[in-house]
Coordinates of C-alpha atoms and ligand atoms in Angstrom, one line a residue:
Chain A
M1 CA 25.1 -4.2 32.2
K2 CA 27.5 -5.4 30.4
A3 CA 31.2 -5.0 30.4
L4 CA 34.0 -7.1 28.1
V5 CA 37.3 -7.8 28.2
L6 CA 39.5 -8.4 25.2
S7 CA 42.5 -10.3 26.4
G8 CA 45.7 -10.1 23.9
L9 CA 47.2 -11.9 27.5
E10 CA 48.2 -15.7 27.6
S11 CA 47.0 -16.6 30.4
K12 CA 50.3 -18.1 31.5
N13 CA 51.4 -14.8 32.7
D14 CA 51.7 -14.3 36.2
I15 CA 50.1 -11.1 35.7
Y16 CA 47.0 -12.6 34.1
A17 CA 45.2 -14.1 36.7
K18 CA 45.3 -11.2 39.3
V19 CA 44.2 -8.7 36.7
K20 CA 41.3 -11.2 36.0
D21 CA 40.4 -12.0 39.3
I22 CA 40.2 -7.8 40.5
L23 CA 38.3 -7.0 37.3
E24 CA 35.8 -9.9 38.1
V25 CA 35.5 -8.6 41.7
E26 CA 35.5 -4.5 41.4
I27 CA 33.6 -4.8 37.8
G28 CA 30.9 -7.5 39.0
N29 CA 30.7 -5.0 42.1
Q30 CA 29.3 -2.4 40.1
S31 CA 26.9 -4.4 38.5
Y32 CA 28.1 -5.2 35.2
E33 CA 28.0 -8.7 33.7
M34 CA 31.6 -9.8 32.5
D35 CA 32.3 -11.7 29.6
W36 CA 35.8 -12.4 29.1
I37 CA 37.7 -13.4 26.0
D38 CA 40.8 -14.9 25.4
L39 CA 42.2 -14.0 21.9
T40 CA 45.5 -16.3 22.2
E41 CA 42.7 -19.1 22.0
K42 CA 40.6 -17.8 19.2
E43 CA 40.7 -18.4 15.6
I44 CA 40.5 -14.9 14.0
E45 CA 41.8 -14.3 10.8
Y46 CA 43.7 -11.0 9.7
C47 CA 40.8 -8.3 8.1
N48 CA 41.5 -7.6 4.5
G49 CA 39.6 -4.6 4.3
C50 CA 37.4 -6.4 1.9
S51 CA 34.6 -3.9 2.0
H52 CA 31.8 -6.3 2.5
C53 CA 31.3 -4.9 6.1
S54 CA 30.7 -1.2 4.8
N55 CA 29.4 -1.4 0.9
I56 CA 28.4 -5.1 0.6
K57 CA 26.3 -6.5 3.9
P58 CA 27.1 -3.6 5.7
G59 CA 28.0 -4.5 9.2
L60 CA 28.3 -8.0 8.4
C61 CA 31.9 -9.3 8.2
A62 CA 32.7 -11.8 5.6
K63 CA 35.3 -13.8 7.6
N64 CA 33.5 -17.0 9.7
D65 CA 35.9 -17.1 12.0
D66 CA 35.6 -16.8 16.1
M67 CA 35.2 -12.7 15.1
Q68 CA 31.4 -14.2 14.2
E69 CA 31.1 -14.7 18.1
I70 CA 32.6 -11.6 19.6
F71 CA 31.1 -9.0 17.4
P72 CA 27.5 -9.5 19.0
L73 CA 29.1 -9.1 22.6
M74 CA 31.5 -5.6 21.3
A75 CA 28.5 -4.2 20.1
N76 CA 26.2 -4.6 23.2
S77 CA 28.6 -4.1 26.1
E78 CA 28.6 -1.0 27.5
F79 CA 32.0 -1.5 29.1
L80 CA 34.8 -2.3 27.0
I81 CA 38.4 -3.5 28.1
F82 CA 41.3 -4.1 25.9
L83 CA 43.8 -5.7 28.1
S84 CA 47.5 -6.6 26.2
P85 CA 51.2 -6.9 27.0
I86 CA 52.7 -3.8 25.5
S87 CA 54.1 -4.1 21.6
F88 CA 56.1 -1.3 20.4
G89 CA 54.0 1.4 22.5
G90 CA 51.1 -0.3 21.0
F91 CA 48.6 -3.1 21.3
N92 CA 50.0 -6.7 20.9
S93 CA 48.9 -9.0 17.7
E94 CA 46.8 -11.0 19.7
L95 CA 45.1 -8.3 20.3
K96 CA 45.3 -6.1 17.3
K97 CA 44.0 -9.2 15.1
A98 CA 40.6 -8.3 16.7
V99 CA 40.4 -4.4 17.2
D100 CA 41.3 -4.5 13.0
R101 CA 38.0 -6.4 12.5
Y102 CA 36.7 -3.3 14.0
S103 CA 35.2 -2.0 11.0
A104 CA 32.3 -4.2 11.1
L105 CA 31.0 -2.4 14.4
G106 CA 31.1 1.2 12.9
L107 CA 28.9 3.1 10.0
P108 CA 30.6 3.8 6.8
T109 CA 29.3 7.2 6.7
Y110 CA 31.2 10.2 8.1
T111 CA 31.0 12.8 11.1
I112 CA 32.7 15.0 12.7
H113 CA 33.8 13.8 16.5
R114 CA 35.6 15.9 18.6
G115 CA 36.7 17.9 15.5
E116 CA 37.7 15.1 13.9
L117 CA 36.4 13.1 11.0
H118 CA 35.3 9.6 12.1
H119 CA 32.9 6.3 11.3
P120 CA 29.9 6.9 14.0
P121 CA 29.2 3.6 15.6
R122 CA 26.7 1.3 14.0
Y123 CA 25.4 0.3 17.6
E124 CA 25.1 2.0 20.7
N125 CA 28.6 3.4 21.7
P126 CA 30.2 2.0 24.8
E127 CA 30.0 4.5 27.8
L128 CA 33.2 3.6 29.2
F129 CA 36.7 2.7 27.3
M130 CA 39.4 1.2 29.4
S131 CA 42.7 -0.2 28.2
I132 CA 45.2 -1.8 30.2
G133 CA 48.5 -2.7 28.9
I134 CA 51.5 -4.9 30.3
L135 CA 54.8 -3.7 30.7
E136 CA 57.9 -5.9 30.4
K137 CA 60.1 -3.6 32.2
E138 CA 60.0 0.1 32.6
N139 CA 59.7 2.4 29.3
E140 CA 58.5 6.1 29.0
K141 CA 58.3 5.9 25.3
F142 CA 56.3 2.9 25.3
Q143 CA 53.7 4.0 28.3
E144 CA 53.3 7.4 26.8
T145 CA 52.5 5.5 22.9
F146 CA 50.1 3.4 24.5
K147 CA 48.5 6.2 26.3
L148 CA 47.9 8.0 22.8
V149 CA 46.8 4.8 21.1
S150 CA 44.1 4.1 23.7
S151 CA 42.5 7.8 23.7
R152 CA 42.7 7.2 20.6
I153 CA 40.5 4.2 20.2
A154 CA 38.3 5.4 22.9
I155 CA 37.3 8.3 20.4
S156 CA 37.1 6.2 17.6
C157 CA 34.7 4.1 19.3
F158 CA 33.1 7.1 20.7
A159 CA 33.6 6.3 24.4
E160 CA 32.1 8.9 27.3
R161 CA 34.8 8.0 29.5
E162 CA 38.1 6.1 29.2
A163 CA 40.8 5.5 31.4
T164 CA 44.6 3.8 30.3
V165 CA 45.8 1.7 33.1
L166 CA 49.7 0.7 32.9
L167 CA 51.0 -2.2 34.6
K168 CA 54.4 -4.0 35.0
K169 CA 54.8 -7.4 34.5
E170 CA 55.9 -8.7 38.4
Q171 CA 53.6 -6.0 40.0
N172 CA 52.2 -8.1 43.0
H173 CA 48.0 -8.0 43.7
D174 CA 47.8 -4.9 45.7
S175 CA 49.4 -2.7 43.3
I176 CA 47.6 -4.2 40.7
L177 CA 44.4 -3.5 42.6
T178 CA 45.5 0.4 43.4
E179 CA 45.8 0.8 39.4
L180 CA 42.9 -0.5 38.4
K181 CA 40.8 1.0 41.0
R182 CA 42.1 4.4 40.0
G183 CA 41.4 3.5 36.4
L184 CA 38.2 2.9 37.4
L185 CA 37.7 5.6 39.8
E186 CA 38.9 7.9 36.6
M187 CA 35.8 6.7 34.8
G188 CA 33.8 7.7 37.6
L189 CA 32.4 4.1 37.7
I190 CA 33.5 4.4 41.8
S191 CA 34.1 6.4 44.0
Chain B
M1 CA 79.2 8.9 1.9
N2 CA 77.0 6.8 0.7
G3 CA 75.8 4.2 3.5
V4 CA 72.9 2.2 2.2
K5 CA 73.1 -0.1 -0.9
K6 CA 70.3 -2.3 -0.3
V7 CA 66.9 -1.6 1.4
I8 CA 64.1 -3.8 2.5
A9 CA 60.9 -2.7 2.6
L10 CA 57.6 -4.2 4.5
T11 CA 54.1 -3.4 3.4
G12 CA 51.7 -3.6 6.1
S13 CA 48.4 -3.5 3.7
T14 CA 46.1 -6.1 4.1
R15 CA 44.3 -6.1 0.9
G16 CA 46.1 -7.7 -2.0
L17 CA 48.8 -6.6 -4.5
K18 CA 47.5 -3.5 -5.7
T19 CA 47.3 -1.4 -3.1
A20 CA 48.4 2.3 -2.1
S21 CA 51.7 0.8 0.1
D22 CA 52.3 -0.8 -3.2
S23 CA 51.7 2.3 -5.7
M24 CA 54.2 4.1 -2.9
I25 CA 57.0 1.6 -2.4
N26 CA 56.9 0.7 -6.3
Y27 CA 57.5 4.7 -6.8
L28 CA 60.5 5.0 -4.4
A29 CA 61.7 1.4 -5.5
E30 CA 62.1 3.2 -9.3
K31 CA 63.6 6.4 -7.7
L32 CA 66.0 3.9 -5.5
E33 CA 67.0 2.0 -8.7
G34 CA 68.3 5.2 -10.3
E35 CA 70.5 5.6 -7.5
N36 CA 72.0 2.4 -7.4
I37 CA 70.1 0.7 -4.5
N38 CA 68.5 -1.7 -4.5
L39 CA 64.9 -2.5 -2.7
K40 CA 63.2 -5.4 -1.6
K41 CA 59.7 -6.0 -1.0
F42 CA 57.7 -7.9 1.5
R43 CA 54.2 -8.0 2.1
A44 CA 53.6 -8.7 6.1
Y45 CA 50.4 -10.8 5.3
Q46 CA 51.9 -13.0 2.9
V47 CA 54.7 -14.0 5.3
F48 CA 54.0 -13.4 8.7
K49 CA 52.4 -16.8 9.1
E50 CA 55.5 -18.8 8.0
E51 CA 58.5 -19.5 9.3
K52 CA 60.1 -19.9 6.6
Q53 CA 59.8 -16.7 5.1
I54 CA 60.4 -14.7 8.3
E55 CA 63.8 -16.4 8.5
S56 CA 64.6 -15.2 4.9
I57 CA 63.5 -11.9 5.6
L58 CA 65.9 -11.4 8.2
G59 CA 68.1 -13.4 6.0
E60 CA 67.9 -10.4 3.2
L61 CA 68.3 -8.0 6.3
E62 CA 71.7 -9.4 6.9
D63 CA 73.3 -7.7 4.1
S64 CA 71.0 -4.6 4.2
E65 CA 71.6 -1.1 5.7
L66 CA 68.0 0.3 5.9
I67 CA 64.5 -0.6 7.0
L68 CA 61.8 0.6 5.3
I69 CA 58.1 0.7 6.8
C70 CA 55.5 1.7 4.4
S71 CA 52.1 1.0 5.7
P72 CA 48.3 2.3 6.0
V73 CA 46.8 3.1 9.9
Y74 CA 44.5 0.3 10.9
V75 CA 42.4 1.3 13.6
H76 CA 45.0 4.1 15.2
S77 CA 47.9 1.8 14.4
L78 CA 49.9 -0.7 12.1
P79 CA 48.2 -3.9 10.6
Y80 CA 47.9 -6.9 13.1
P81 CA 50.4 -8.7 10.0
L82 CA 52.6 -6.1 10.4
I83 CA 52.7 -5.5 14.2
S84 CA 53.0 -9.8 14.5
L85 CA 55.8 -10.1 11.9
M86 CA 57.5 -6.9 13.8
E87 CA 57.0 -8.9 17.2
Q88 CA 58.5 -12.1 15.7
M89 CA 61.4 -10.6 14.1
A90 CA 62.4 -9.2 18.0
E91 CA 61.9 -12.4 19.5
K92 CA 64.3 -14.2 16.3
T93 CA 67.0 -11.6 17.1
G94 CA 68.8 -9.5 19.8
R95 CA 69.9 -5.8 19.4
E96 CA 73.5 -7.1 17.8
F97 CA 71.7 -8.1 14.6
W98 CA 70.4 -4.4 14.0
K99 CA 73.3 -2.9 14.9
G100 CA 73.9 0.1 12.2
K101 CA 70.9 -0.3 10.5
K102 CA 68.5 2.6 9.5
M103 CA 65.0 2.8 9.8
V104 CA 62.3 4.8 8.0
A105 CA 58.4 4.6 7.9
I106 CA 55.8 5.7 5.6
I107 CA 52.3 6.0 7.2
H108 CA 49.4 6.5 5.0
N109 CA 45.7 6.4 6.0
G110 CA 41.9 7.5 5.0
Y111 CA 41.3 10.4 7.2
P112 CA 43.2 13.9 6.5
E113 CA 44.5 14.8 9.9
D114 CA 48.0 14.5 11.5
I115 CA 46.6 12.8 14.8
Q116 CA 45.2 10.1 12.8
R117 CA 48.9 8.4 12.1
K118 CA 50.7 9.6 15.2
A119 CA 50.6 6.6 16.7
A120 CA 51.4 4.3 13.8
I121 CA 54.2 6.3 13.2
T122 CA 55.4 6.4 17.3
I123 CA 55.1 2.4 17.2
C124 CA 57.5 2.3 14.0
E125 CA 60.2 4.5 15.9
N126 CA 59.5 2.6 19.3
F127 CA 60.5 -0.6 17.4
A128 CA 63.8 0.8 15.7
H129 CA 64.6 2.5 19.1
E130 CA 64.0 -1.0 20.5
M131 CA 66.0 -3.1 18.2
G132 CA 69.3 -0.9 18.6
M133 CA 68.6 1.1 15.0
E134 CA 68.8 4.5 13.8
W135 CA 65.8 5.9 13.3
L136 CA 65.8 8.2 10.0
G137 CA 62.2 9.8 10.9
G138 CA 58.6 8.8 10.0
I139 CA 56.4 10.4 6.9
G140 CA 52.7 10.7 7.1
F141 CA 49.8 10.9 4.1
G142 CA 46.2 11.3 4.6
G143 CA 43.7 10.2 2.0
S144 CA 45.7 7.1 0.6
P145 CA 42.4 5.6 -0.9
I146 CA 42.5 7.9 -3.6
I147 CA 45.2 6.2 -5.1
D148 CA 43.4 2.8 -5.4
G149 CA 46.7 0.9 -6.3
R150 CA 47.6 3.0 -9.0
P151 CA 51.0 4.3 -9.7
L152 CA 51.2 7.5 -8.3
E153 CA 52.3 9.6 -11.7
E154 CA 49.0 8.1 -12.9
V155 CA 46.7 9.3 -10.5
G156 CA 47.5 12.9 -10.9
G157 CA 47.4 16.2 -9.1
F158 CA 46.6 14.6 -5.6
T159 CA 50.0 12.8 -5.2
K160 CA 52.2 15.7 -6.8
W161 CA 53.2 16.4 -2.9
M162 CA 54.2 12.7 -2.1
R163 CA 55.6 12.1 -4.9
K164 CA 58.2 15.3 -4.1
A165 CA 58.1 14.2 -0.6
L166 CA 59.5 10.4 -1.8
D167 CA 61.9 12.1 -4.3
D168 CA 63.3 13.6 -1.4
I169 CA 63.2 10.4 0.6
S170 CA 65.0 8.8 -1.4
K171 CA 67.8 10.8 -1.8
S172 CA 68.3 11.1 1.7
I173 CA 68.1 7.3 1.9
K174 CA 71.1 7.4 -0.5
T175 CA 73.0 9.4 1.9
G176 CA 72.1 7.8 5.1
K177 CA 69.8 10.9 6.4
G178 CA 67.0 11.5 8.0
I179 CA 63.4 12.8 6.3
S180 CA 64.7 16.3 5.5
E181 CA 63.0 19.5 6.3
E182 CA 62.2 19.5 2.2
A183 CA 60.2 16.1 2.4
R184 CA 58.6 17.9 5.5
R185 CA 57.1 20.5 4.0
C186 CA 55.7 18.7 0.9
E187 CA 53.9 16.3 3.6
K188 CA 52.3 19.4 4.5
K189 CA 51.4 20.2 1.1
H190 CA 49.7 16.8 0.5
F191 CA 46.3 17.0 1.9
P192 CA 44.0 19.9 0.2
S193 CA 43.2 22.0 2.7
I194 CA 39.1 21.4 2.9
P195 CA 37.3 22.5 5.8
L196 CA 36.2 19.1 7.6
W197 CA 32.2 19.9 7.3
I198 CA 33.0 20.3 3.5
L199 CA 34.6 16.9 3.3
K200 CA 32.2 15.3 5.3
I201 CA 29.3 16.3 3.3
M202 CA 30.9 14.7 0.0
L203 CA 32.0 11.6 1.3
N204 CA 28.5 11.2 2.5
L205 CA 26.7 12.0 -0.4
R206 CA 29.1 9.8 -2.4
L207 CA 28.4 7.0 -0.1
K208 CA 24.5 7.7 0.0
S209 CA 24.3 7.7 -3.7
N210 CA 26.3 4.0 -4.2
A211 CA 24.2 2.9 -1.5
R212 CA 20.9 3.9 -3.0
K213 CA 22.3 2.6 -6.4
N214 CA 23.2 -0.9 -5.0
E215 CA 20.1 -1.1 -2.7
I216 CA 21.7 -1.8 0.6
D217 CA 21.1 -0.3 3.9
L218 CA 24.4 1.4 5.4
Y219 CA 22.5 1.1 8.6
A220 CA 22.0 -2.3 9.2
R221 CA 22.2 -3.9 12.8
P222 CA 23.4 -7.5 12.2
Y223 CA 24.9 -8.7 15.2
V224 CA 22.5 -7.6 17.5
K225 CA 18.3 -6.3 17.3
D226 CA 18.2 -3.8 20.8
R227 CA 20.9 -3.7 23.7
E228 CA 17.6 -4.3 26.1
E229 CA 16.5 -7.7 23.6
F230 CA 20.1 -9.1 24.2
Ligands
FMN301 C1 41.0 -2.5 8.9 C2 40.7 -1.1 8.9 C3 41.3 -0.2 9.7 C4 41.3 1.1 9.0 N1 41.7 2.0 10.3 C5 41.7 3.7 9.7 C6 41.7 4.3 10.6 O1 42.3 4.3 12.0 N2 42.6 5.3 10.2 C7 42.5 6.0 9.2 O2 42.3 7.2 9.0 N3 42.5 5.1 8.1 C8 41.9 3.7 8.5 N4 41.8 2.6 7.4 C9 41.5 3.1 5.7 C10 43.1 2.7 5.3 O3 44.6 3.3 6.0 C11 42.9 3.4 4.0 O4 42.1 2.6 3.6 C12 44.1 3.0 3.0 O5 44.4 4.3 1.6 C13 44.6 2.0 2.7 O6 46.4 1.8 2.3 P1 46.4 0.3 0.9 O7 45.6 0.8 -0.1 O8 47.8 0.4 1.4 O9 45.9 -0.7 2.1 C14 41.5 1.4 8.0 C15 41.6 0.5 7.0 C16 41.3 -0.9 7.5 C17 41.4 -2.1 6.2

């Protein structure tokens, strides 16, 4: 089984290595093979809504950049993880540049999913979706918004189970481990 | 009291010059001009990679009283270039810079339901509070692809309530007030109450008939054959 981490977090952040090490062990223990993409090192253009992936060559993004190697990984992951510093309550721009290109992974057709109109997934839907947000400082409104954004993304990628993990920039290894395990437990991945 | 004389509008669309965001801002700019309020528009995707352009927006912001964000929803949030622009503006300034300024957001999207716009509006609100601005509120409109970059009047009945809401917003901008009850009433009336299942059938019929006509395979899987084969 495949897990994919899309990270908008710069590796120079102290918390980066801690989160990466823990995820490698904990997700590896559940027999997932994990791919980790550092988006800060990738050349990714903004989606210009050109409709190529919906109306011209469905499923194929017209932009020839680093997303072309990320799309197959996204299409094949049973477990999708988004990691990002929290930017005004949402994902930061580094993660968002990849997330905005998500349309290529959806069908242009419409369906009703959880009582709302959505585009169904073009490939198998990820079973699990987890987003990990890093807070600069305590901010309840940011936390609340981040949970909302995460749950909306989980719905639109048709994930079966989801979890949102909120971490603070200065958090130590043990408490990060506790929070990440809580997320995995919430999705029923560990008991 | 007339607190607002100059408005800086940031649009989030990345789709060029003829977009729903531009249609809305152009409509509002005309209304504001009638109130002697000057609106300057910047498209985030045209400026976010250029330091000089960002400095020039900040320069324009210095003597303006209100920042207006008009953006489509991209994947339940604001488009990447707009988020990047907001991050860079925040990085280059302190709360002192934004003190006394006000902010309004107009968020629009494809899907009809309010919940599809909620996160994007809240992110704008968070930005306003983080910068220390006065948040005057956010308003949202679904079904905006119908506008297709046309002037709102030309679109006709579909933009009737949107235009009424924008008329009201232009008045409340003039007096430095928030989004009024009247604008909220228009916002609620904007999208015709069509059951989702009918909307789904209509949208799929049009899509599939176009696909047949243009001989395209809507269900192609170019990035993978099968999960097992990967
Ligand atoms: C990359 C991308 C992502 C989008 N995501 C959403 C979405 O999550 N929800 C939605 O209702 N519409 C979504 N849309 C549709 C746009 O909000 C809609 O087409 C809007 O009318 C575009 O406005 P514009 O003409 O100003 O570009 C998305 C469009 C693009 C290009």
